[in-house]
Coordinates of C-alpha atoms in Angstrom, one line a residue:
Chain A
M8 CA -84.0 -68.8 45.4
I9 CA -81.1 -68.4 48.5
S10 CA -78.6 -66.9 45.6
D11 CA -80.9 -64.2 44.8
L12 CA -80.6 -61.0 45.5
R13 CA -83.1 -59.1 47.2
F14 CA -83.9 -56.4 48.3
R15 CA -86.1 -58.4 51.7
G16 CA -84.0 -59.5 53.7
A17 CA -80.8 -59.1 53.1
G18 CA -78.9 -56.5 54.8
W19 CA -77.3 -52.4 54.3
G20 CA -74.1 -53.8 53.0
K21 CA -75.9 -56.0 50.7
R22 CA -79.3 -53.1 50.0
L23 CA -77.1 -51.2 49.3
F24 CA -75.1 -52.8 46.3
I25 CA -78.4 -53.7 44.8
F26 CA -79.7 -50.4 44.1
L27 CA -75.9 -49.1 43.6
M28 CA -75.6 -52.0 40.8
M29 CA -79.8 -51.5 39.3
A30 CA -78.8 -48.3 38.8
I31 CA -76.3 -48.4 36.5
M32 CA -78.0 -51.1 34.8
T33 CA -81.0 -48.5 34.1
I34 CA -78.4 -46.3 33.5
Y35 CA -77.6 -47.9 30.3
V36 CA -81.5 -48.3 30.0
L37 CA -81.8 -44.0 29.4
L38 CA -78.5 -44.5 27.1
I39 CA -80.4 -47.0 24.9
L40 CA -83.6 -46.0 25.1
Y41 CA -83.6 -42.0 24.7
P42 CA -81.7 -41.7 21.7
L43 CA -83.9 -43.7 20.0
F44 CA -87.1 -41.8 21.5
N45 CA -84.6 -38.4 20.1
M46 CA -84.3 -40.0 16.9
V47 CA -88.1 -40.6 16.3
I48 CA -89.1 -37.4 17.7
S49 CA -86.8 -35.8 15.6
A50 CA -88.2 -37.1 12.5
F51 CA -91.1 -34.6 13.1
K52 CA -89.2 -31.7 14.1
T53 CA -87.8 -29.5 11.5
N54 CA -84.5 -28.3 11.0
R55 CA -84.4 -25.4 13.0
E56 CA -86.2 -27.3 16.5
I57 CA -83.6 -29.4 16.4
L58 CA -81.0 -27.4 16.9
T59 CA -82.8 -24.6 18.9
K60 CA -84.2 -27.2 21.1
P61 CA -82.8 -30.7 20.7
F62 CA -84.8 -31.6 23.6
G63 CA -88.2 -30.5 22.9
F64 CA -90.6 -31.7 21.0
P65 CA -92.4 -31.4 18.1
Q66 CA -94.9 -28.2 17.8
S67 CA -96.5 -30.3 14.9
I68 CA -97.2 -33.7 14.0
G69 CA -97.3 -34.6 10.0
F70 CA -96.2 -37.6 8.6
K71 CA -94.7 -35.1 5.1
N72 CA -91.2 -35.8 6.1
F73 CA -92.0 -39.8 6.3
H74 CA -93.7 -39.7 3.0
T75 CA -90.9 -38.1 1.4
V76 CA -88.3 -39.6 2.2
W77 CA -90.6 -43.6 1.8
V78 CA -91.6 -42.6 -1.9
E79 CA -88.7 -39.6 -3.4
K80 CA -86.2 -40.3 -1.8
G81 CA -86.1 -44.5 -2.4
F82 CA -86.7 -46.0 1.1
D83 CA -89.4 -48.2 -0.8
R84 CA -87.4 -49.5 -3.6
Y85 CA -84.5 -50.0 -0.9
F86 CA -86.7 -51.7 1.5
A87 CA -88.5 -54.2 -0.9
N88 CA -84.9 -54.9 -2.3
S89 CA -83.4 -55.9 1.2
L90 CA -86.8 -58.0 1.3
L91 CA -85.7 -59.8 -0.9
V92 CA -81.8 -60.3 -0.7
T93 CA -82.8 -61.4 2.6
G94 CA -85.7 -64.0 1.4
V95 CA -84.0 -65.4 -1.0
A96 CA -81.3 -66.2 0.2
M97 CA -83.0 -67.7 3.6
G98 CA -84.1 -70.1 1.4
F99 CA -81.5 -71.2 0.0
V100 CA -79.3 -70.9 3.7
L101 CA -82.3 -72.8 5.0
L102 CA -82.6 -75.5 2.4
F103 CA -79.1 -76.3 1.1
G104 CA -77.8 -75.8 4.8
S105 CA -81.5 -78.8 6.0
M106 CA -79.6 -80.7 3.6
G107 CA -75.4 -80.3 4.0
A108 CA -76.9 -81.0 7.7
Y109 CA -78.6 -84.1 7.1
G110 CA -76.1 -85.8 4.7
V111 CA -73.0 -84.9 7.2
S112 CA -75.3 -85.8 10.1
R113 CA -77.1 -89.0 9.2
Y114 CA -74.7 -90.6 7.7
R115 CA -71.0 -92.9 8.5
Y116 CA -69.5 -92.9 5.2
K117 CA -64.6 -92.4 5.2
A118 CA -64.9 -88.7 3.4
N119 CA -67.4 -88.0 6.2
T120 CA -65.4 -85.7 8.4
L121 CA -63.6 -84.0 6.2
V122 CA -67.3 -82.2 4.5
Y123 CA -68.0 -81.4 7.8
M124 CA -64.9 -79.7 7.9
L125 CA -65.9 -78.0 5.0
F126 CA -68.9 -76.8 5.5
L127 CA -67.8 -75.5 9.5
S128 CA -64.6 -72.9 7.3
G129 CA -66.4 -70.9 7.1
I130 CA -66.8 -70.2 10.5
M131 CA -63.7 -68.8 11.6
L132 CA -62.7 -66.8 8.2
P133 CA -63.8 -63.4 7.8
L134 CA -65.4 -63.4 4.2
K135 CA -65.0 -59.7 4.0
A136 CA -61.6 -60.5 4.2
A137 CA -61.2 -62.5 0.7
I138 CA -63.1 -59.3 -1.0
I139 CA -60.7 -58.7 -4.2
P140 CA -61.1 -62.7 -5.5
L141 CA -64.7 -62.8 -4.3
F142 CA -64.9 -59.2 -7.1
I143 CA -62.6 -61.5 -9.4
I144 CA -65.1 -64.2 -9.3
V145 CA -68.3 -61.9 -8.6
K146 CA -67.0 -60.2 -12.2
R147 CA -65.9 -63.3 -14.6
L148 CA -69.8 -64.4 -13.5
G149 CA -70.9 -61.1 -14.5
L150 CA -73.0 -60.9 -12.1
I151 CA -71.6 -56.8 -11.2
D152 CA -74.8 -55.1 -9.5
S153 CA -77.0 -57.7 -9.8
R154 CA -79.2 -59.0 -6.5
I155 CA -77.9 -62.3 -7.9
S156 CA -74.2 -61.6 -6.3
V157 CA -74.7 -60.7 -2.7
I158 CA -77.4 -63.6 -2.5
L159 CA -74.9 -66.0 -3.2
I160 CA -72.3 -64.1 -1.3
F161 CA -75.1 -64.5 2.1
I162 CA -76.0 -67.9 1.1
A163 CA -72.2 -68.9 1.7
M164 CA -71.5 -66.5 4.5
G165 CA -74.8 -68.8 7.1
L166 CA -74.0 -71.9 5.0
P167 CA -71.1 -73.0 7.7
S168 CA -73.5 -71.4 10.6
T169 CA -76.2 -73.2 9.5
V170 CA -74.5 -76.9 9.0
F171 CA -73.0 -76.9 12.3
I172 CA -76.2 -76.0 14.4
L173 CA -78.6 -77.9 12.5
S174 CA -75.9 -81.0 12.2
G175 CA -75.5 -80.8 15.9
F176 CA -79.3 -80.9 15.9
M177 CA -80.2 -83.9 13.5
K178 CA -77.7 -85.8 15.2
G179 CA -79.5 -87.0 18.1
I180 CA -83.1 -87.5 16.3
P181 CA -83.4 -91.0 16.9
L182 CA -81.9 -93.9 13.9
E183 CA -84.4 -96.5 14.9
L184 CA -87.8 -93.5 13.3
E185 CA -85.0 -93.2 10.5
Y186 CA -85.6 -97.3 10.0
A187 CA -89.3 -97.0 10.6
A188 CA -89.9 -95.1 7.3
R189 CA -87.7 -97.2 5.5
I190 CA -89.2 -99.9 5.9
D191 CA -92.9 -97.8 4.9
G192 CA -90.9 -97.3 1.7
C193 CA -89.9 -94.2 1.8
N194 CA -86.9 -93.1 -0.2
D195 CA -83.4 -91.6 1.5
F196 CA -85.0 -87.4 0.8
Q197 CA -88.5 -88.2 2.0
I198 CA -87.1 -89.1 5.0
Y199 CA -85.1 -86.0 5.0
R200 CA -88.7 -84.0 4.4
R201 CA -91.1 -85.7 6.3
I202 CA -88.9 -87.1 9.2
I203 CA -85.6 -85.0 10.2
M204 CA -87.2 -81.7 9.2
P205 CA -90.4 -81.1 10.9
M206 CA -88.7 -81.9 13.9
T207 CA -85.5 -79.8 12.8
A208 CA -88.6 -77.5 13.2
P209 CA -87.6 -75.3 17.2
A210 CA -83.6 -75.2 15.9
I211 CA -84.3 -74.1 12.2
A212 CA -86.2 -70.9 14.0
L213 CA -83.2 -70.6 15.8
V214 CA -80.8 -70.1 12.4
T215 CA -83.0 -68.1 10.3
I216 CA -83.0 -65.8 13.3
Y217 CA -79.3 -66.0 14.1
N218 CA -78.9 -65.8 9.6
A219 CA -81.9 -63.9 8.2
V220 CA -80.3 -60.4 11.4
P221 CA -76.4 -59.9 10.2
I222 CA -78.2 -60.2 7.0
W223 CA -80.7 -58.0 7.0
N224 CA -78.2 -55.3 8.9
D225 CA -75.1 -56.2 6.4
F226 CA -73.6 -53.4 3.8
F227 CA -69.8 -54.2 2.8
F228 CA -71.5 -57.2 0.4
P229 CA -74.0 -54.6 -1.3
L230 CA -71.8 -51.4 -1.3
V231 CA -69.7 -53.5 -3.4
F232 CA -71.9 -54.5 -5.8
L233 CA -75.1 -53.0 -5.6
Q234 CA -74.4 -49.9 -7.5
S235 CA -77.5 -48.9 -9.6
N236 CA -80.2 -47.0 -7.1
S237 CA -82.2 -48.9 -7.4
R238 CA -81.4 -52.5 -6.5
K239 CA -79.7 -51.8 -3.3
T240 CA -80.9 -52.6 -0.2
L241 CA -81.5 -50.9 3.1
P242 CA -78.3 -50.2 4.8
V243 CA -76.5 -49.3 1.7
G244 CA -79.8 -47.0 0.5
L245 CA -79.5 -45.2 3.9
S246 CA -75.6 -44.6 3.5
T247 CA -76.5 -42.7 0.0
F248 CA -78.8 -41.0 1.3
F249 CA -76.7 -39.1 4.5
G250 CA -74.1 -38.7 1.4
Q251 CA -76.8 -37.1 -0.6
H252 CA -78.8 -34.8 2.4
A253 CA -76.3 -34.1 4.5
T254 CA -77.9 -31.4 6.3
N255 CA -81.0 -31.7 5.9
W256 CA -81.2 -33.7 9.7
S257 CA -85.1 -33.5 10.1
L258 CA -84.5 -35.5 6.8
L259 CA -82.1 -37.6 8.2
F260 CA -83.5 -38.8 11.2
T261 CA -87.0 -39.7 9.3
G262 CA -84.2 -42.2 7.3
L263 CA -82.9 -43.6 10.0
S264 CA -86.4 -43.7 11.9
I265 CA -87.9 -46.2 8.7
A266 CA -84.3 -48.1 9.3
I267 CA -84.9 -48.8 12.5
L268 CA -88.0 -49.2 14.1
P269 CA -89.1 -51.9 12.5
M270 CA -86.7 -54.2 13.6
L271 CA -87.6 -53.0 16.9
L272 CA -90.9 -53.4 16.6
M273 CA -90.6 -57.1 15.2
Y274 CA -88.2 -57.6 18.2
I275 CA -91.3 -56.1 21.0
F276 CA -92.9 -59.1 19.8
M277 CA -90.9 -62.4 19.5
S278 CA -87.8 -60.5 21.6
R279 CA -87.3 -64.9 22.8
Y280 CA -86.1 -65.6 19.8
F281 CA -84.7 -62.8 18.8
I282 CA -82.3 -63.5 21.7
K283 CA -82.5 -67.1 22.0
G284 CA -81.8 -67.0 18.2
M285 CA -78.8 -64.1 18.4
T286 CA -76.9 -66.4 21.0
A287 CA -77.0 -69.8 19.4
G288 CA -74.0 -69.4 17.8
A289 CA -71.8 -68.3 21.3
V290 CA -74.1 -70.3 23.7
K291 CA -73.8 -73.9 24.0
Chain B
M10 CA -68.9 -102.1 -4.5
D11 CA -72.8 -102.9 -4.3
V12 CA -76.4 -101.6 -5.4
K13 CA -76.9 -100.6 -2.0
Q14 CA -74.2 -98.6 -1.8
L15 CA -73.7 -97.0 -5.0
R16 CA -77.5 -95.8 -3.4
K17 CA -76.3 -94.1 -0.3
A18 CA -72.4 -92.4 -2.2
A19 CA -75.6 -91.0 -4.4
W20 CA -78.1 -89.3 -1.9
I21 CA -74.8 -88.6 0.1
I22 CA -73.4 -86.3 -2.8
F23 CA -77.6 -85.6 -3.4
F24 CA -77.4 -83.8 -0.1
V25 CA -74.1 -82.2 0.3
T26 CA -73.1 -80.9 -3.0
P27 CA -75.4 -77.9 -3.7
G28 CA -73.8 -76.7 -0.6
L29 CA -70.3 -77.4 -0.3
M30 CA -70.2 -76.0 -3.8
I31 CA -71.3 -72.9 -2.8
V32 CA -68.9 -73.0 0.1
G33 CA -66.0 -73.9 -2.5
V34 CA -66.4 -71.1 -4.5
F35 CA -66.9 -68.0 -2.7
I36 CA -65.6 -69.0 0.7
L37 CA -62.6 -71.6 -0.1
L38 CA -62.2 -70.2 -3.5
P39 CA -61.7 -66.9 -3.0
L40 CA -59.4 -68.1 0.2
F41 CA -56.3 -69.1 -2.5
M42 CA -56.9 -67.1 -4.4
S43 CA -56.1 -64.1 -2.0
L44 CA -52.6 -66.5 -0.8
Y45 CA -51.9 -66.2 -4.3
N46 CA -53.3 -63.2 -5.9
S47 CA -50.8 -62.4 -2.8
L48 CA -47.9 -63.4 -4.6
F49 CA -48.1 -60.4 -8.2
S50 CA -48.0 -57.7 -8.7
W51 CA -51.0 -55.9 -10.4
N52 CA -52.4 -53.7 -13.0
Q53 CA -56.3 -53.1 -12.7
L54 CA -57.1 -56.8 -12.1
L55 CA -55.2 -58.2 -13.7
P56 CA -51.7 -60.2 -12.2
V57 CA -48.3 -59.2 -14.0
E58 CA -45.5 -60.7 -13.1
F59 CA -44.2 -63.4 -10.0
V60 CA -43.5 -61.1 -7.1
G61 CA -42.8 -63.9 -4.7
L62 CA -43.4 -61.6 -1.1
E63 CA -42.7 -58.7 -2.3
N64 CA -45.7 -57.4 -2.0
F65 CA -45.9 -58.0 2.2
S66 CA -42.4 -56.4 2.2
R67 CA -43.4 -53.2 0.8
L68 CA -46.1 -54.0 3.0
F69 CA -44.4 -53.6 6.5
T70 CA -41.2 -51.4 5.0
K71 CA -42.1 -49.1 2.6
Y72 CA -44.1 -45.9 2.8
P73 CA -47.2 -44.8 2.3
Y74 CA -47.7 -48.6 3.3
Q75 CA -45.7 -48.8 6.2
Q76 CA -46.8 -45.9 8.2
R77 CA -50.7 -47.0 7.5
F78 CA -50.3 -50.8 7.5
L79 CA -49.6 -49.8 11.2
N80 CA -51.3 -46.9 12.8
A81 CA -54.4 -48.9 11.2
L82 CA -53.5 -52.2 13.2
Q83 CA -52.5 -49.7 16.2
N84 CA -56.4 -49.2 16.3
N85 CA -57.5 -52.1 16.1
L86 CA -55.1 -53.0 18.9
I87 CA -56.7 -50.3 20.6
W88 CA -60.5 -51.9 18.9
F89 CA -59.5 -54.9 20.5
L90 CA -58.8 -53.4 24.5
S91 CA -61.0 -51.1 24.9
T92 CA -63.4 -53.6 24.1
M93 CA -62.5 -56.2 26.4
V94 CA -62.3 -54.4 29.3
L95 CA -64.8 -51.8 28.5
Q96 CA -67.0 -54.1 26.9
N97 CA -67.1 -57.7 27.7
S98 CA -66.3 -57.2 31.3
V99 CA -69.3 -54.2 31.9
G100 CA -71.6 -57.9 29.7
L101 CA -69.3 -60.2 32.3
L102 CA -71.3 -57.9 35.2
F103 CA -74.9 -57.7 33.7
G104 CA -74.6 -61.3 32.6
Y105 CA -73.4 -62.0 36.3
L106 CA -76.5 -60.1 37.9
M107 CA -79.2 -60.7 36.6
S108 CA -78.1 -64.7 36.8
R109 CA -78.8 -63.7 40.3
S110 CA -81.6 -62.4 39.3
I111 CA -81.5 -58.8 40.7
P112 CA -84.9 -57.1 41.1
G113 CA -86.1 -55.8 37.4
Y114 CA -83.8 -57.8 35.2
Q115 CA -86.2 -60.0 32.3
A116 CA -86.9 -56.0 31.5
F117 CA -82.9 -55.8 32.4
K118 CA -82.4 -57.9 29.9
R119 CA -84.8 -57.2 27.3
I120 CA -84.2 -54.2 26.4
F121 CA -80.5 -54.3 27.1
F122 CA -80.5 -56.9 23.4
I123 CA -82.6 -53.5 21.6
P124 CA -79.1 -52.4 20.1
V125 CA -77.7 -55.7 19.2
L126 CA -80.6 -56.3 16.8
F127 CA -80.0 -52.4 15.1
S128 CA -77.8 -52.6 12.0
I129 CA -74.0 -51.2 12.8
I130 CA -74.5 -48.7 9.6
A131 CA -77.9 -46.7 11.0
V132 CA -76.1 -47.0 15.1
G133 CA -72.8 -45.4 13.5
F134 CA -75.0 -42.3 11.3
L135 CA -77.3 -41.6 14.1
W136 CA -74.7 -41.0 16.8
G137 CA -72.6 -39.8 14.2
L138 CA -75.9 -36.9 13.8
Y139 CA -75.6 -37.2 18.1
L140 CA -71.7 -36.6 18.0
K141 CA -71.2 -34.1 16.2
P142 CA -70.9 -30.2 18.1
S143 CA -73.9 -29.3 17.3
G144 CA -75.2 -32.6 19.1
L145 CA -77.7 -33.9 21.7
V146 CA -74.5 -35.1 23.3
N147 CA -72.8 -31.6 23.4
N148 CA -76.6 -30.1 23.8
F149 CA -77.0 -33.1 27.2
L150 CA -72.7 -31.6 28.4
G151 CA -74.8 -28.3 28.0
L152 CA -78.0 -28.9 29.7
V153 CA -76.2 -30.5 32.6
G154 CA -74.0 -27.6 33.3
L155 CA -70.2 -29.4 31.5
E156 CA -70.0 -27.0 28.2
S157 CA -65.7 -27.5 29.8
L158 CA -66.8 -30.8 28.2
Q159 CA -68.0 -30.3 24.7
H160 CA -65.7 -31.6 21.6
A161 CA -66.1 -31.8 18.2
W162 CA -65.9 -36.1 18.7
L163 CA -65.1 -37.3 15.9
G164 CA -63.7 -34.0 15.1
E165 CA -60.6 -34.4 17.4
E166 CA -57.8 -36.3 16.7
R167 CA -57.8 -37.9 20.2
F168 CA -60.8 -38.1 20.8
A169 CA -62.2 -39.7 17.6
T170 CA -61.3 -43.0 17.6
M171 CA -61.9 -43.2 21.5
A172 CA -66.7 -42.1 20.4
I173 CA -66.4 -45.0 18.0
I174 CA -65.5 -47.3 20.1
M175 CA -68.2 -46.2 22.3
V176 CA -70.6 -46.2 20.3
N177 CA -70.5 -49.5 19.1
I178 CA -69.8 -50.5 22.8
W179 CA -73.7 -48.9 23.3
R180 CA -74.5 -51.4 21.4
W181 CA -72.7 -54.0 21.7
V182 CA -73.5 -54.8 25.6
G183 CA -75.8 -55.9 25.3
F184 CA -74.5 -60.2 23.8
P185 CA -72.2 -60.2 25.6
S186 CA -74.6 -59.8 29.0
L187 CA -76.8 -62.4 27.0
V188 CA -74.1 -64.9 26.7
F189 CA -72.6 -64.5 29.5
L190 CA -76.3 -64.9 31.5
A191 CA -77.0 -68.3 29.8
A192 CA -73.9 -70.1 30.5
I193 CA -74.1 -68.8 34.5
D194 CA -77.4 -69.9 33.6
N195 CA -76.1 -73.3 33.6
V196 CA -74.2 -73.7 36.4
P197 CA -76.0 -75.5 39.1
T198 CA -77.7 -74.3 41.3
E199 CA -76.8 -76.5 44.1
C200 CA -73.4 -75.0 44.3
L201 CA -74.5 -72.0 44.4
E202 CA -76.7 -72.7 47.1
A203 CA -74.6 -75.2 49.2
A204 CA -71.8 -71.6 48.5
H205 CA -74.5 -69.6 49.8
L206 CA -75.3 -71.3 53.0
D207 CA -72.0 -72.0 53.8
G208 CA -71.5 -68.2 54.0
V209 CA -69.2 -67.2 50.6
G210 CA -69.6 -64.1 50.5
E211 CA -70.7 -62.1 47.2
W212 CA -67.4 -61.1 46.3
K213 CA -65.6 -65.0 46.3
L214 CA -68.8 -66.4 44.9
F215 CA -68.3 -65.0 41.5
W216 CA -64.8 -65.5 41.6
K217 CA -63.9 -69.4 43.3
I218 CA -66.9 -70.4 41.7
V219 CA -68.7 -69.1 38.9
F220 CA -65.6 -67.7 37.2
P221 CA -64.1 -70.9 36.3
L222 CA -67.4 -72.1 35.2
I223 CA -68.2 -69.9 32.4
I224 CA -64.9 -69.8 31.2
P225 CA -65.2 -71.8 27.9
S226 CA -67.7 -69.3 27.6
I227 CA -65.4 -65.8 28.2
T228 CA -63.2 -67.3 25.4
I229 CA -66.1 -68.0 22.7
I230 CA -66.3 -64.3 24.0
T231 CA -63.1 -63.3 23.2
V232 CA -63.1 -65.2 19.9
L233 CA -65.7 -62.7 18.6
T234 CA -64.2 -60.3 20.1
V235 CA -61.0 -60.9 18.5
I236 CA -62.2 -62.1 14.5
G237 CA -64.7 -58.3 15.6
S238 CA -62.0 -55.5 16.2
L239 CA -60.9 -56.8 13.0
N240 CA -63.8 -56.3 11.0
V241 CA -64.4 -53.2 11.9
F242 CA -65.2 -50.6 9.0
E243 CA -68.6 -50.0 9.1
Q244 CA -68.6 -48.5 12.1
I245 CA -65.7 -45.6 10.9
Y246 CA -67.3 -45.7 7.3
T247 CA -70.3 -44.0 9.2
M248 CA -68.6 -41.9 11.5
T249 CA -65.3 -40.8 10.3
G250 CA -65.8 -41.8 6.4
L251 CA -63.0 -44.6 4.6
D252 CA -60.1 -41.9 5.6
G253 CA -60.1 -42.9 8.6
G254 CA -59.7 -39.4 9.6
P255 CA -58.5 -37.0 11.1
N256 CA -55.5 -37.8 9.6
Y257 CA -56.4 -41.1 9.3
S258 CA -56.1 -41.5 14.0
T259 CA -59.2 -43.4 13.4
D260 CA -58.2 -45.7 10.6
T261 CA -58.6 -49.1 10.3
I262 CA -57.0 -52.6 8.9
G263 CA -61.1 -53.1 7.7
T264 CA -61.0 -49.2 5.9
L265 CA -57.4 -49.5 4.8
F266 CA -58.0 -52.5 3.2
Y267 CA -60.8 -51.6 1.3
R268 CA -59.0 -48.0 -0.2
T269 CA -56.0 -50.6 -1.1
A270 CA -58.8 -52.4 -2.8
F271 CA -60.7 -50.1 -4.2
G272 CA -58.6 -47.5 -4.7
S273 CA -55.7 -46.6 -3.5
V274 CA -54.2 -45.7 0.6
D275 CA -52.7 -42.4 -0.8
A276 CA -55.7 -41.0 -3.7
G277 CA -54.6 -43.3 -6.5
S278 CA -56.3 -46.7 -8.3
P279 CA -56.3 -50.0 -6.1
E280 CA -54.0 -52.1 -6.3
I281 CA -54.8 -55.7 -5.8
G282 CA -51.4 -57.2 -4.5
I283 CA -50.7 -55.0 -1.6
G284 CA -54.5 -55.3 -0.9
S285 CA -54.1 -58.7 -1.4
A286 CA -51.6 -58.8 0.9
I287 CA -53.6 -57.3 3.6
G288 CA -56.2 -59.4 3.2
V289 CA -53.9 -62.2 4.1
V290 CA -52.3 -60.4 6.5
I291 CA -56.6 -60.5 8.1
Y292 CA -57.0 -64.0 7.7
I293 CA -53.6 -65.1 9.5
L294 CA -54.4 -63.1 12.1
T295 CA -58.5 -63.5 12.6
F296 CA -56.3 -67.6 13.3
L297 CA -53.7 -66.9 15.1
I298 CA -55.5 -64.7 17.8
S299 CA -57.8 -66.8 17.9
L300 CA -55.9 -69.9 18.0
I301 CA -54.0 -68.5 21.2
S302 CA -57.6 -67.6 22.5
I303 CA -58.5 -71.2 22.2
R304 CA -55.1 -72.2 23.3
F305 CA -55.3 -70.3 27.0
S306 CA -58.5 -70.8 27.9
R307 CA -58.1 -74.5 27.8
N308 CA -55.5 -74.6 30.2
R309 CA -57.6 -73.7 32.9
E310 CA -60.9 -75.2 32.4
V311 CA -62.9 -76.2 35.0
Q312 CA -64.6 -79.0 34.6
L313 CA -67.4 -80.4 37.6

């Protein structure tokens, strides 16, 4: 393409411009990668090494720290809780969200817009601002310190964007397919299940990442609702852990590595999906 | 109504009810409860009496609420402005450069997005360690001979807020970059090619052709920045603590709100009335500022 920024055939001014810009971008790349690299090698260092040789390599590589954090400090539990909470919440977000999107986009009726607006109301409202009533509601339901409380809130958090993205997608599926299925004797649920859902698969992948990442990372709601150590999710567990070992940097870097690396690994293998999914709400 | 229509209505109800119930109970009901609760005085979790707008007037005029609230609000404003100026403009630059296929843009794109995926909590704690007086940042300054610039970044009032904002920008720059990249990629190539052949320079090409066409995504990023700035909480919690130390210099609406709701402004019991009032203010601010941004950009939007 003619308008590409390329060195070849460019004048000196343009070459300098490209070079400068690449330098700026490279600096940011280093600012991202080095701190992460330092975090991982610090997990292998002793506290003394971290303080005296902050840029040096560890003298020996041992996984004792990782074992301590994972087993004794309960990160295995935190991890399992995060998986459970995110998995269950996402399951319901996708089920109820796709059903809601189907009910909004595939039928014509008077209250259609109203139902759609009710679903969408959650997109603009900051749910954190409602923490006091949420606390009162969760208490009434007897769900304080139960993982169900955060699961329910995460479902509510995920539904608006899911209905928004999926209904937009479902509107584009031709009605003729539906008529054909109806003639074959399918009822509405079978049409949803067998015709519409398989065709919506790409959008489902999108909303899964769009919602699962923030849910996995969420701190605020588990902080408020989960008190028992055995029920905490990874971000809250990490916070508790930091409170207890404030001076043991070697251990802290190990905890951080355990919290951060799984996401990084997933990203390396599926970066395209992550980029597409995470920006789905802001890119049309 | 005939049987067919009844059946259709039943199916619609079947499909939308589960979702609507959850949205109703956990998003809409709390909104109305916030409004309602803010009009009462409270004793722990029990409403005592109807006081009208007294909670709001206390929040806006009485010590210590007024001081804390205005201080926090000012910090949120600093968050918003710094993020717009530093993060979103850099994002726009990066997005533009990548859309013009600057050498290495595929790798840049993937790497820029890495920190976006991490939880704010992990990022906050990580940089909290790096910004300690004996942490990596000061060590690096020492290494390159800039000892004079070493500071207790999170311990000094004049640096703490900016330090936390920079960490947040570190984490988030990739997001606007890739949103703008996608937006600019949607600008028809013929437009750019034609302008280029006509000898339009880089600067003009960007401001006269690309920029007007991506105003919708600038609006979206602005609205998200508003919402993000009002929601700042984890960043403070992890780096300078719930009290927004030192001496409340990093306090935000989010942390103030949390302290008011769950343990008080100046170390006391939870104050549901004032807390609800702050919650309502957050709702109103989010709503108003989003509305203004959308309005503002609609006037400048260009259709191709």
